[in-house]
Structure formats: structure tokens, C-alpha cells
Coordinates of C-alpha atoms and ligand atoms in Angstrom, one line a residue:
X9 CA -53.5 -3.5 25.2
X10 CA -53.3 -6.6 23.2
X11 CA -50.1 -9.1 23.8
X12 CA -48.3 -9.6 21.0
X13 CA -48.3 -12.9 19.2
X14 CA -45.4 -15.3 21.1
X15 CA -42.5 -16.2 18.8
X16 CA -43.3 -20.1 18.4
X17 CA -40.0 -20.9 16.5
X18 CA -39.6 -24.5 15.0
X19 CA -37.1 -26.6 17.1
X20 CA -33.6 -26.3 16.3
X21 CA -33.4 -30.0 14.8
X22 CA -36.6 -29.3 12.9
X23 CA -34.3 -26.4 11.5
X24 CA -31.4 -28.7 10.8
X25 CA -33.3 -31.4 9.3
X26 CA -34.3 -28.1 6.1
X27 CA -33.0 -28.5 3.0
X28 CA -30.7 -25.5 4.0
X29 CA -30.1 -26.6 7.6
X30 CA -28.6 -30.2 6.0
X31 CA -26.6 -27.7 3.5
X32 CA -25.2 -25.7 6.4
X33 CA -24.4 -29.3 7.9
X34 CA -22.6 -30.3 5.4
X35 CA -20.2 -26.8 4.2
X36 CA -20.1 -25.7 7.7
X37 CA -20.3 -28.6 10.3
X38 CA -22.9 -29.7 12.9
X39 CA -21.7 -27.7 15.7
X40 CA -21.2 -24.3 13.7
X41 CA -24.6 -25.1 11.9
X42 CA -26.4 -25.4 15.0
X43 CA -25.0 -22.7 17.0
X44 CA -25.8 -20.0 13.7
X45 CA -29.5 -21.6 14.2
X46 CA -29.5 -20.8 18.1
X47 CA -28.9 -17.1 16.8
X48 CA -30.6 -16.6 14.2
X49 CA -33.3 -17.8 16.5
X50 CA -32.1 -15.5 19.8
X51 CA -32.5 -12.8 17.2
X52 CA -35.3 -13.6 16.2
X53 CA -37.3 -13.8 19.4
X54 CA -35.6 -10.2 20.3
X55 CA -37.1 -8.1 17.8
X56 CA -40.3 -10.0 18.3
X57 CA -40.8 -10.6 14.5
X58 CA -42.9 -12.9 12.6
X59 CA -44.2 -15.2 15.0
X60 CA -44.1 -17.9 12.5
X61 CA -41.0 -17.7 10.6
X62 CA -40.5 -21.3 9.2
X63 CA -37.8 -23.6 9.3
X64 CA -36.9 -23.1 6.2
X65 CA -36.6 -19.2 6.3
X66 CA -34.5 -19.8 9.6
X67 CA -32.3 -22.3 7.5
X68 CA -31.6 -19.6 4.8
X69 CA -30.9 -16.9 7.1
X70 CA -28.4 -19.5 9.1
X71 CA -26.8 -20.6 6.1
X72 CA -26.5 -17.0 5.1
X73 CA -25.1 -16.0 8.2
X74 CA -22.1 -18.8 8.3
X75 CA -20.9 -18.0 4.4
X76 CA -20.5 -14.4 6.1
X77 CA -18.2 -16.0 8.3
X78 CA -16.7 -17.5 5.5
X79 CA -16.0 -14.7 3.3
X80 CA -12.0 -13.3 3.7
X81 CA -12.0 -10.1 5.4
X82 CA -9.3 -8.9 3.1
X83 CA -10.5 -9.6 -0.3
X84 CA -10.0 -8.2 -3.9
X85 CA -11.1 -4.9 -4.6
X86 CA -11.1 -2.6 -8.2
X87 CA -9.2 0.8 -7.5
X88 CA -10.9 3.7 -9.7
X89 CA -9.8 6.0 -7.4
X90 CA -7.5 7.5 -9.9
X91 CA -4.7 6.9 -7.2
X92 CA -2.1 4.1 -8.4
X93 CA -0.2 3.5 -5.3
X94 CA -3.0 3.3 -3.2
X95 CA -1.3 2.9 0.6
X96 CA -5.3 2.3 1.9
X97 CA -5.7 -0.3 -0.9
X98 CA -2.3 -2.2 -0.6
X99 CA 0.4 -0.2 -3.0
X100 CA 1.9 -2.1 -5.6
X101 CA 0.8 -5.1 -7.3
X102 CA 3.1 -7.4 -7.6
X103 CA 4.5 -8.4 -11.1
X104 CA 4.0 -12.4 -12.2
X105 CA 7.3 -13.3 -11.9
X106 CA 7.2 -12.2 -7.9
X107 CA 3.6 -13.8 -7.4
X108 CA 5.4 -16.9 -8.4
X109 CA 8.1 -16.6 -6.5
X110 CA 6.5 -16.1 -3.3
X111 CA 4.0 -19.3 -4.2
X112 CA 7.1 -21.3 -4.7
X113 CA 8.6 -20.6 -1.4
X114 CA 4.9 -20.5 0.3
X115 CA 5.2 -24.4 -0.8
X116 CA 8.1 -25.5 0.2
X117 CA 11.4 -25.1 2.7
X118 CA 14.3 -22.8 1.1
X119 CA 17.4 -21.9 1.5
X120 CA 16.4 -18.8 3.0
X121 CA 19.1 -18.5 5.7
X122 CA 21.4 -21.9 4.5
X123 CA 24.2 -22.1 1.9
X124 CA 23.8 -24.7 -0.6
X125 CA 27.1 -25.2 -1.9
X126 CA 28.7 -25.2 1.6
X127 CA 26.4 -26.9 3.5
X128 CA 26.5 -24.1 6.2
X129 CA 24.1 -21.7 7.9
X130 CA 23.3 -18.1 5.3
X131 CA 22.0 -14.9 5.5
X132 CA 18.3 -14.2 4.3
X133 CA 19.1 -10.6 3.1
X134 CA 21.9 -12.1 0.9
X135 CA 19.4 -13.1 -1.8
X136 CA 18.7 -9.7 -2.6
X137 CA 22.1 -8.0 -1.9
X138 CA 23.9 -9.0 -4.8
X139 CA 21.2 -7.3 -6.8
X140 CA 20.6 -4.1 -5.1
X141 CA 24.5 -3.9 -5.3
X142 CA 24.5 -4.0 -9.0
X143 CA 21.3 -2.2 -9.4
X144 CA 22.2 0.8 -7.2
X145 CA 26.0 0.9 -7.4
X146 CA 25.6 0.8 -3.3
X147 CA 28.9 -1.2 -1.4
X148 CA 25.7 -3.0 0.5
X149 CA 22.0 -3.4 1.5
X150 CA 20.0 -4.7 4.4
X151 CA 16.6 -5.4 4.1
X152 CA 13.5 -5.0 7.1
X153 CA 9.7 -4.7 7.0
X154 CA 8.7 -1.1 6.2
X155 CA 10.8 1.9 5.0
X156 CA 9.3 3.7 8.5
X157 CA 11.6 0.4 9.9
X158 CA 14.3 1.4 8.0
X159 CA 14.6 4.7 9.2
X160 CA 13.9 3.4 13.0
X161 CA 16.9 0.9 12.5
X162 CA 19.2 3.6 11.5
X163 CA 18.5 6.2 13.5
X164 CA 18.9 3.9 17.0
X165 CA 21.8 2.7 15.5
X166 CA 23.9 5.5 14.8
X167 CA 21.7 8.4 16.7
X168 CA 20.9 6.8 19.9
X169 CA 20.9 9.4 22.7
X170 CA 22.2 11.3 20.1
X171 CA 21.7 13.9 17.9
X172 CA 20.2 13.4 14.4
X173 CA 20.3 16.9 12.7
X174 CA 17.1 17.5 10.1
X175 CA 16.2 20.8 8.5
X176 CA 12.5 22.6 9.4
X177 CA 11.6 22.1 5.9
X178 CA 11.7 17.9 6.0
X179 CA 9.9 16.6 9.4
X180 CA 7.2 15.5 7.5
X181 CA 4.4 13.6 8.2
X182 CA 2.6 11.0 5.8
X183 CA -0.5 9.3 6.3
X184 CA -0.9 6.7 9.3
X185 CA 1.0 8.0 11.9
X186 CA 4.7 8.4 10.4
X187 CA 5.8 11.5 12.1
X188 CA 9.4 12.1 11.5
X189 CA 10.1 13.8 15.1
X190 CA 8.0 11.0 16.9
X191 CA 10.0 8.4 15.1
X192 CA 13.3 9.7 16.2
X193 CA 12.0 9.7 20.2
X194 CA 10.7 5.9 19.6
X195 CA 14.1 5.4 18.2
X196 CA 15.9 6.8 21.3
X197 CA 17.7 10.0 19.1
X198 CA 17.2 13.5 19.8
X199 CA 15.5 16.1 17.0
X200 CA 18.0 18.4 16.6
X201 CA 16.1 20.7 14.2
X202 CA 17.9 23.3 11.9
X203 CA 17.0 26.1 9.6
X204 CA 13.3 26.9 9.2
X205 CA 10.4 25.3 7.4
X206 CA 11.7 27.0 4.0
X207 CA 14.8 27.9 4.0
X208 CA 17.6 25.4 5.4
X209 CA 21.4 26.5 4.7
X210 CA 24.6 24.8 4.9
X211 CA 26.2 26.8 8.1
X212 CA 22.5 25.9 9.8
X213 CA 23.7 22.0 9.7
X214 CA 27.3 23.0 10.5
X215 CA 26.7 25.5 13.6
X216 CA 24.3 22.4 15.0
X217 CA 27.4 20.0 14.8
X218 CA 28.9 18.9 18.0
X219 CA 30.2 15.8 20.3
X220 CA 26.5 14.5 20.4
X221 CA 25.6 14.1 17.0
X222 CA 25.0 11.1 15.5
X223 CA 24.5 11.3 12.3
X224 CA 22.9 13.9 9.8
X225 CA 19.9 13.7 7.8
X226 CA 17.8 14.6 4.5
X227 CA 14.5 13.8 4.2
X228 CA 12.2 13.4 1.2
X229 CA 9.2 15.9 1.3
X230 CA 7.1 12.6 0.7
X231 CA 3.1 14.5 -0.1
X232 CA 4.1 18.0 -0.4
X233 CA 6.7 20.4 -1.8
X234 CA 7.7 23.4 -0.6
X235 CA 7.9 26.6 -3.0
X236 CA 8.5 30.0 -3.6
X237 CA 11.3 31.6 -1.2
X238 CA 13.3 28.5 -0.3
X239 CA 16.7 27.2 0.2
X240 CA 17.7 22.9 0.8
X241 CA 20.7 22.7 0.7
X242 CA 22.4 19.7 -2.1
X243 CA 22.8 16.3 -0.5
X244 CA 26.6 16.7 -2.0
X245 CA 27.4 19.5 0.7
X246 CA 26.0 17.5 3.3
X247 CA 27.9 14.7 2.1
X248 CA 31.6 16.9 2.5
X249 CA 30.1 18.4 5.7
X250 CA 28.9 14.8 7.0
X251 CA 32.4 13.2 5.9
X252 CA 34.8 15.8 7.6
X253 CA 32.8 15.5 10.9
X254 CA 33.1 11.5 10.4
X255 CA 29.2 11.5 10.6
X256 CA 27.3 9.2 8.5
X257 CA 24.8 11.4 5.9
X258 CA 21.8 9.3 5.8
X259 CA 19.0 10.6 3.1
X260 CA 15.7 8.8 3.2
X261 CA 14.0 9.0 0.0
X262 CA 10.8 7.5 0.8
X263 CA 9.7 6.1 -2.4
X264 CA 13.0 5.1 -4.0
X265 CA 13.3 4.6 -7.3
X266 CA 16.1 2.7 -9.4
X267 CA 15.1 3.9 -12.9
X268 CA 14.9 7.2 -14.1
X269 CA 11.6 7.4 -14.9
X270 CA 11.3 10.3 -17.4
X271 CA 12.6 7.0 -19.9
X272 CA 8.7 6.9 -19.6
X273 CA 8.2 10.3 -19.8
X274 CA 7.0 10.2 -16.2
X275 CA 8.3 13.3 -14.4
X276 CA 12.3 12.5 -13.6
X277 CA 12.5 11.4 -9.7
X278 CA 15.5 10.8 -7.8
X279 CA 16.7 7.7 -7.8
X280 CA 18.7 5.7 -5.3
X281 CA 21.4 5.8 -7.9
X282 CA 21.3 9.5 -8.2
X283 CA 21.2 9.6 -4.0
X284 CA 24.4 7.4 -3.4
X285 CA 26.7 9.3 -6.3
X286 CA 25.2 12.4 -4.8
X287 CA 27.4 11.3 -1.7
X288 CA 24.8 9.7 0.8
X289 CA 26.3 6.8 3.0
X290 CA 22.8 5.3 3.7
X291 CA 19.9 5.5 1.6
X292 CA 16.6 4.6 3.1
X293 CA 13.5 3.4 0.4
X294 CA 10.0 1.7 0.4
X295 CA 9.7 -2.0 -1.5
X296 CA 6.0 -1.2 -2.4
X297 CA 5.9 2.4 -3.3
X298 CA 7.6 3.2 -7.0
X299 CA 9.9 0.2 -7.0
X300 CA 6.2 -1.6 -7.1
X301 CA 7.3 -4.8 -5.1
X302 CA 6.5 -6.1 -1.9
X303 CA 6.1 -4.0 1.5
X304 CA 9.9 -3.4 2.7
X305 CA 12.1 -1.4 4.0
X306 CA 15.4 -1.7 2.0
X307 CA 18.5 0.4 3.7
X308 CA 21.7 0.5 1.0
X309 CA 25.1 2.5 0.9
X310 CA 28.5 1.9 2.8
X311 CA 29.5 -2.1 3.8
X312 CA 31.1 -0.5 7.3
X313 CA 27.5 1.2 8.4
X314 CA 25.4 -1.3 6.9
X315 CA 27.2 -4.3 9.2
X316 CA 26.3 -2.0 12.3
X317 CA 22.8 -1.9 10.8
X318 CA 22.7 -5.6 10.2
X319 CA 24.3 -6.0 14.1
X320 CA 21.4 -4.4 15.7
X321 CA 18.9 -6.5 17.6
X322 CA 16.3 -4.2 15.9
X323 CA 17.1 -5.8 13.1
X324 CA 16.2 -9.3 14.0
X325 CA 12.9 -7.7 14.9
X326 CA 12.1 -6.3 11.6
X327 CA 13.2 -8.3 9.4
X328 CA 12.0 -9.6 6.2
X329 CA 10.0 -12.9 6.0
X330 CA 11.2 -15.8 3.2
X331 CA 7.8 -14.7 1.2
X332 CA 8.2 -11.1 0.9
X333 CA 11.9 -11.8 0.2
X334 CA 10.9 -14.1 -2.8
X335 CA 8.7 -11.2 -4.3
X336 CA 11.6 -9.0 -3.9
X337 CA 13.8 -10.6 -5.3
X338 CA 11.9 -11.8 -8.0
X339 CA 10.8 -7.9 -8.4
X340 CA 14.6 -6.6 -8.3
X341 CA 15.5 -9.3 -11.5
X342 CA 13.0 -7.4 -13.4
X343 CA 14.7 -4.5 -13.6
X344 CA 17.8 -6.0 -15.4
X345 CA 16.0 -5.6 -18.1
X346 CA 14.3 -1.9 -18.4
X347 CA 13.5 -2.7 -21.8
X348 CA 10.7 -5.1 -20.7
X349 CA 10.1 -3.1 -17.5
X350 CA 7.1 -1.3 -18.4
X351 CA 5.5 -4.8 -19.5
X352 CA 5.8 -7.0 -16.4
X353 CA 6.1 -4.4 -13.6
X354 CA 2.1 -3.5 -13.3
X355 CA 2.9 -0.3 -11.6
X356 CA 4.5 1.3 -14.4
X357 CA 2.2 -0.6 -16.3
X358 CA -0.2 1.6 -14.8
X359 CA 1.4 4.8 -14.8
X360 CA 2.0 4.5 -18.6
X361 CA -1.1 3.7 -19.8
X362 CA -1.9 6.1 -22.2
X363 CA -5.4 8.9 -22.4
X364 CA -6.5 7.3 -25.5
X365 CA -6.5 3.7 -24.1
X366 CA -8.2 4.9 -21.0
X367 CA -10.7 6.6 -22.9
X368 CA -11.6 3.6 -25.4
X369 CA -12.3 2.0 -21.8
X370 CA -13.9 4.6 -21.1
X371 CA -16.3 4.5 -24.1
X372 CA -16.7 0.9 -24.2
X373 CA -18.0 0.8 -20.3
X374 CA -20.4 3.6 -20.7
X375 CA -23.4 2.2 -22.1
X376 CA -23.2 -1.2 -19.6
X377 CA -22.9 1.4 -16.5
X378 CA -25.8 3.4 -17.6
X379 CA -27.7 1.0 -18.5
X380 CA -27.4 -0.7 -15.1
X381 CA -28.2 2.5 -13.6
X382 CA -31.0 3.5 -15.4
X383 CA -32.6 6.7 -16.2
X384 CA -31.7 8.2 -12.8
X385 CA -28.5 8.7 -13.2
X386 CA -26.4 10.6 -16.3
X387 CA -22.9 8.6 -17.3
X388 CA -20.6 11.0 -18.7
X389 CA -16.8 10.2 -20.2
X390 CA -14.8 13.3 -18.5
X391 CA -11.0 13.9 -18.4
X392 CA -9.0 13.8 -14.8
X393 CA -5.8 13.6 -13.6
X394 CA -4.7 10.2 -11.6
X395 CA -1.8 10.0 -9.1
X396 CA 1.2 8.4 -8.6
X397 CA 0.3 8.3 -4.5
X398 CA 2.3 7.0 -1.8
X399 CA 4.1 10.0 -1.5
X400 CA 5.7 9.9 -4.3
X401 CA 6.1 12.6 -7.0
X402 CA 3.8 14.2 -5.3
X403 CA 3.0 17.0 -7.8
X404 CA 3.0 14.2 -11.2
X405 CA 0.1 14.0 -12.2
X406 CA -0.9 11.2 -14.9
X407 CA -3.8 12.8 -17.8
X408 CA -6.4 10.1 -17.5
X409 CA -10.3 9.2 -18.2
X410 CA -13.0 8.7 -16.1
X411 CA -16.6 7.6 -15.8
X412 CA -18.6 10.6 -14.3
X413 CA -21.6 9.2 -12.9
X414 CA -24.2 11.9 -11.7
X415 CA -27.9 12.3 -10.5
X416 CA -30.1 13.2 -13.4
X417 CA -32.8 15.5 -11.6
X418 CA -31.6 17.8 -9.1
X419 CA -28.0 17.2 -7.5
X420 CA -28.4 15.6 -3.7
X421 CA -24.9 14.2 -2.1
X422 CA -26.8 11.9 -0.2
X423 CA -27.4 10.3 -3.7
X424 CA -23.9 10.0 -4.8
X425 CA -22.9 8.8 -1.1
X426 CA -25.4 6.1 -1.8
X427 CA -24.7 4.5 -5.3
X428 CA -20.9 4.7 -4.2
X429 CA -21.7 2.9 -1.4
X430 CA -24.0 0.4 -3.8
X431 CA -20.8 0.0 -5.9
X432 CA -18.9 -0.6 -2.4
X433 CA -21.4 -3.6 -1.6
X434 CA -20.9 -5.5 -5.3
X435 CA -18.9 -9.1 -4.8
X436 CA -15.6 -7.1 -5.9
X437 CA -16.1 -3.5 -4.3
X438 CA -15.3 -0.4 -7.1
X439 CA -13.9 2.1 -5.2
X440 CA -14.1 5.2 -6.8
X441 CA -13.9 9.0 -5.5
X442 CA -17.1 11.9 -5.1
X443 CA -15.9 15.3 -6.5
X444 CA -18.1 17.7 -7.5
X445 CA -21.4 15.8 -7.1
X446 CA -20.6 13.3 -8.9
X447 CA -19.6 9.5 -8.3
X448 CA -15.7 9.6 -10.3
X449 CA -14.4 6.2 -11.9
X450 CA -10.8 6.5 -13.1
X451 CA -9.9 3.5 -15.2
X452 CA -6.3 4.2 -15.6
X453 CA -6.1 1.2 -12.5
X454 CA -9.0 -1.3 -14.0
X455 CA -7.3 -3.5 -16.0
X456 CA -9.9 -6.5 -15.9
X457 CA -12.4 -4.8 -18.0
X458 CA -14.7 -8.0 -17.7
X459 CA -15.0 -8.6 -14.0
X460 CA -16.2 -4.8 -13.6
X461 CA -18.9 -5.5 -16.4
X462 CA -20.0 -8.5 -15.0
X463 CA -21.5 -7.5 -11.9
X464 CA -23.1 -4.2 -13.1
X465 CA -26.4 -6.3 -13.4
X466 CA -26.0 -7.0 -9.3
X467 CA -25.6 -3.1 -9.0
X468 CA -28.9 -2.1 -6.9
X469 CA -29.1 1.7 -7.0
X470 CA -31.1 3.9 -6.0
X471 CA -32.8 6.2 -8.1
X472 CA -30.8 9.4 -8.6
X473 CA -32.9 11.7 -6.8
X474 CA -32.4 9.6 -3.6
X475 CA -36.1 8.2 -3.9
X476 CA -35.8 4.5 -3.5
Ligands
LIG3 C1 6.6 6.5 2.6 C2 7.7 7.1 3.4 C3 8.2 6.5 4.5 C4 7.6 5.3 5.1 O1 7.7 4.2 4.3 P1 6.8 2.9 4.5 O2 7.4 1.9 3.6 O3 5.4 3.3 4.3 O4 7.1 2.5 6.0 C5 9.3 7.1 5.2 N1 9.8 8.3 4.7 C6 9.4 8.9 3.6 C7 10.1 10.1 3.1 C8 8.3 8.3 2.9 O5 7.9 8.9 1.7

């Protein structure tokens, strides 16, 4: 048997002293340069290949190695999944007037718990209270990280080895572990379920009433409804039944919006407005699902039961930092002026764009895409539907266009799994969606037509019958 050729690798300084290795030097450091050279070399000698790579070669593959390194590991991406509120892909983007905001207190101390005037120690959720108060019509707010914080905070406070009565119909669960029941045991209440999953009545709620409840509850079916033979009963009768018990009547709305959307002609959803007049003490919402700010958790409704809220230690461990309370804030000002809303908030941006727009884009793109896929592949313009996501609305759906893109010769999945993983690897990842053998790009979310165009040329394919 022959032995196979030894590795003879240049020495490491030989390797430094490349054109490359003196490049690495510089961006990266001597120590971090060197140390990506040992590897590349370890590596090297492990898979026994080329027993004469050259110092040069080892350079680049250093140097390649430490701007890996480099590169963010969260980092721009386009969303053509046809889903707006994308929880995977961040939610909402934030409007310029919040991005500002948040860079301005990024740079500088604020006043974020300090009074100006008096010269005394403030309260961070104060900036935004005055606002939610006048947007919502709600006595007070406080604000924490997540809406699934929200919920914890008032359910320890008010249902803590206590009951917190929920109909069947609304312990839902939404994507990444938010179960409503395992919520309620981290938050120290006890499930008292009532009714069944569709049909929930008033005497249900008032039969379960006793010396242990807490508090009573609604919750938004966030993902799903359910129809056909089915019975909720109105917030406003839980609200009379909740008030001659002396039980706060919490409902969590999930998504939370302040605007009736149907202004838009989006489908009309409750807002928070619509849940406080309805007669709920405590309404629970998201910052970054339709109110399209920054993730928070914003709790608003009765000044007695939002100072126990804002007494709980819970509290100090959720609460909001000065950045996110910046984009807030910033994000809540918009909405004093719903004339302008659609403009400057990008998520209703997004939900309002209209077919015919998305189609032009649609049009426009075509030719570059196909041509950068070549004769492989078929580009077709097809209608779909996009989502609002997050939860919310869950049956809205928004007409849109889309770039189909599909093997020419015979249909193989492992094909489409491919090119949508070629469109993955591009500097700013498209991610788009497979149905029906076919590689789906909804443009209703790609609003920087250029940046997708420009890299279609670094697109590397393969050929549409999966032969390379
Ligand atoms: C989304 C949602 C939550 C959780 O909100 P996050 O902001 O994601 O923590 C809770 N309840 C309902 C009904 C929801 O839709």
C-alpha cells in the first residue's frame, strides 16, 4: 500500500508574512490572525489534503475564516414570505421617527427614570403613560418586555394561589411555547377552566365563582377561530359579572390595536379602545404585533389595579429598557395623527399596499430573476394571499403578488429545496415559502426593490432538474 504524501505545510510566519496573512494582520490582529492560521492548518493536515497547499491559499482561507467571525449573527434579511408580522423574522419594523428615537437615547443619558423640572427621581413608564391614556381612553398603563410578560405580571398579581377562571374555547397556544395553562402554573394561579372548547356561557363563569378566585379572564383566540356551533360570551357580561363579585375582568387581546383598521379597509379588529368601553379593567397587548412598534408588553385599564401591577417585584424584572421605551414612545406619537398613519408606520404601510403595485413589482423583477436563473427554471407572476401573522386577524387575508419560481423539466422538491436555500445563502438572505413545487416570492414585504436586484447576479443555482 503506498503512504500517502505528508502534509508539508509552509510555516505559520511564512503564512503571516502572504499578502493575505499581513491583510488578516492588519483587520484582525496578530494574535487572532495567527491562531485562524494554526487551524486552517490543523484542518488541513486532518483531511490529509493537498500536500502542498501554499501560503498563500492558507492565507485566503484564514482570512476567510476570521471575516466569518466578523459577520453579525443577526443580520438583515428580505421577508417574501407573504407573512407581514413575521414573529421568526422580528415583527414589526419600526417607523423612522422610533429608529431615531431609540439612536438618540442609545447616545446619550436621559431622563428615563428623573424629573427634569423637579430635579427628582421619575418613573420610566411615565413617558408613555400619558399617551396610552389619551390614545386608549384607559385611567393607566404599565409597560414590561413581552405581552406573554404582561399576562405573567397580572395573573401573579391578582391570581396568585388563586383562581383565574378561562373558558375551554380560549387556552390557546401560539408559536414558541406560550401556552395559556402553563403560564398561569409559572405564574403561581390555578386554571380554573369553564365551559367547553365551543361553547362557553355566562352561568359557566358564574357557577365557577367562589372565595378563591382571583380574577376572571377573556382570551384572544390569537391563530385560530372557532366556528360553527359556538357560544363566547360578550366581555360586557363578564364585565357586570366580574364587577358584582369585586373581581377584576382582565381580557388579553394579544395583538392590540388602537385604530380601527377597517379605515384601511383591513378587516375591523378589536381595538383596546373597543376592550376597555366594553367594560374590561385590564387590557393586556403586544408593542410589536399590529401596533407595529417595539417588542413590549403594554398592560392598560383601572389606576387602582395597575398600581398593584406596578408594585409587584415582577415588574422590576420585566421591565422595559430606555431604548425600547424610546421606540415606543416615539411609535405611540404617530398615531395622533391617523391621517398620516398609513405613511410612516411600515406595518400598515405594508398591509395597505395595494395588488396592482405588487404586481408592477412583480413585472418589473421577472425578467432580472429569470434571467439569473437561466433556462432551468420558469418565473411566473401568480396571485396569493399574504398574512397579517402574529396572531393577529388570523382569518385576513391581504390579495397580493408573487414571483412563482419553478423547475422547467420535470418537478423534483429537492430542486426547489435547493434554489431556496441558494437564495438563503445571498449577502441579504430572501426568504420566501415552497407551495406546490414551486419556490413562492411575495413582494407585498420587499420594499427595497434594488437591493433584491442587485445580488441576483451572486445567485448560484442549480439547474432546475437538480443536475448541477
Ligand atoms: C401574541 C400573544 C401573546 C404573547 O405576546 P408576546 O408579545 O409575543 O409575548 C399573548 N396572548 C395572545 C392572545 C397573543 O396573541
Amino acid at each position: 500500500m503506498n503512504k500517502p504524501e505528508r502534509f508539508r505545510p509552509p510555516s505559520v510566519d511564512t503564512v503571516l508574512r502572504s499578502t493575505d496573512g499581513t491583510l488578516a494582520i492588519t483587520r484582525h490582529g496578530r494574535a487572532a490572525a495567527t491562531e485562524a492560521i494554526r487551524q486552517v492548518l490543523g484542518r488541513l493536515r486532518e483531511s490529509g489534503s493537498p500536500p502542498a497547499a501554499s501560503a498563500e491559499h492558507i492565507a485566503r482561507m484564514a482570512l476567510d475564516r476570521l471575516e466569518a467571525l466578523e459577520r453579525p449573527s443577526q443580520r438583515p434579511v428580505i421577508n417574501l414570505t407573504g407573512t407581514v408580522l413575521h414573529t421568526n423574522l422580528g415583527r414589526a419594523l419600526l417607523a423612522e421617527e422610533a429608529i431615531q428615537a431609540v439612536v438618540t437615547a442609545m447616545r446619550a443619558p436621559t431622563n428615563l427614570e428623573y424629573e427634569i423640572e423637579a430635579g427628582k427621581r421619575g418613573e420610566r413608564d411615565a413617558h408613555v403613560r400619558e399617551l396610552i391614556r389619551e390614545l386608549t381612553g384607559a385611567e393607566d398603563a404599565v409597560l414590561v418586555n413581552n405581552n406573554a410578560s404582561a399576562v405573567l405580571l397580572v395573573l401573579n398579581t391578582f391570581a396568585k394561589d388563586r383562581e383565574a377562571i378561562v373558558s375551554r374555547g380560549e387556552l390557546i397556544e401560539i408559536g414558541g411555547a406560550f401556552r395559556m395553562p402553563d403560564i398561569m402554573t409559572r405564574a403561581g394561579a390555578i386554571l380554573r377552566e369553564v365551559g367547553t372548547t365551543n361553547r362557553t356561557h355566562l352561568k359557566d363563569y358564574a357557577e365557577a365563582i367562589g372565595p378563591q378566585t382571583g380574577l376572571l379572564m377573556k382570551v384572544h383566540t390569537s391563530n385560530y377561530v372557532v366556528q360553527g356551533f359556538t357560544t363566547e360570551v360578550e366581555p360586557s357580561e363578564l364585565s357586570v359579572l366580574a364587577r358584582k363579585h369585586e373581581l377584576p375582568f382582565v381580557d388579553d387581546l394579544g395583538s392590540g390595536t388602537l385604530i380601527d383598521l377597517a379605515r384601511w379597509g383591513l378587516r375591523h379588529e378589536k381595538t383596546v379602545q373597543d376592550a376597555l368601553e366594553g367594560g374590561a379593567d385590564l387590557v393586556t397587548f403586544s408593542g410589536d404585533k399590529l401596533l407595529g412598534g417595539p417588542q413590549a408588553g403594554i398592560v392598560a385599564g383601572r389606576k387602582d389595579l395597575v398600581a398593584k401591577l406596578a408594585k409587584n417585584p415582577l415588574k422590576r424584572a420585566l421591565r422595559l429598557d430606555k431604548l425600547r421605551l424610546a421606540a415606543l414612545e416615539a411609535t405611540l406619537r404617530l398615531y395622533r395623527n391617523p391621517d398620516r398613519l398609513a405613511e410612516r408606520l411600515p406595518t400598515l404601510r405594508l398591509f395597505t399596499r395595494k395588488p396592482a403595485e405588487l404586481s408592477a413589482l412583480a413585472e418589473r423583477l421577472l425578467p432580472a430573476v429569470a434571467e439569473a436563473l437561466g433556462s432551468g427554471w420558469v418565473v411566473e407572476i401568480a396571485e396569493c394571499s399574504s398574512q397579517i401573522g402574529s396572531g393577529a386577524l388570523p382569518l385576513e387575508t391581504l390579495p397580493s403578488a408573487a414571483l412563482a419560481l419553478k423547475p422547467a423539466g420535470k418537478a423534483s422538491g429537492a430542486a426547489v429545496e435547493s434554489l431556496a436555500a441558494a437564495f438563503r445563502a445571498l449577502p441579504l438572505p430572501v426568504i420566501g415559502r415552497i407551495a406546490q413545487g414551486a419556490l413562492v416570492f411575495d413582494l407585498r414585504c420587499l420594499e427595497d426593490e434594488a437591493a433584491f436586484a442587485a445580488q441576483l447576479p451572486l445567485l448560484k443555482p442549480e439547474a432546475g432538474d437538480g443536475l448541477a
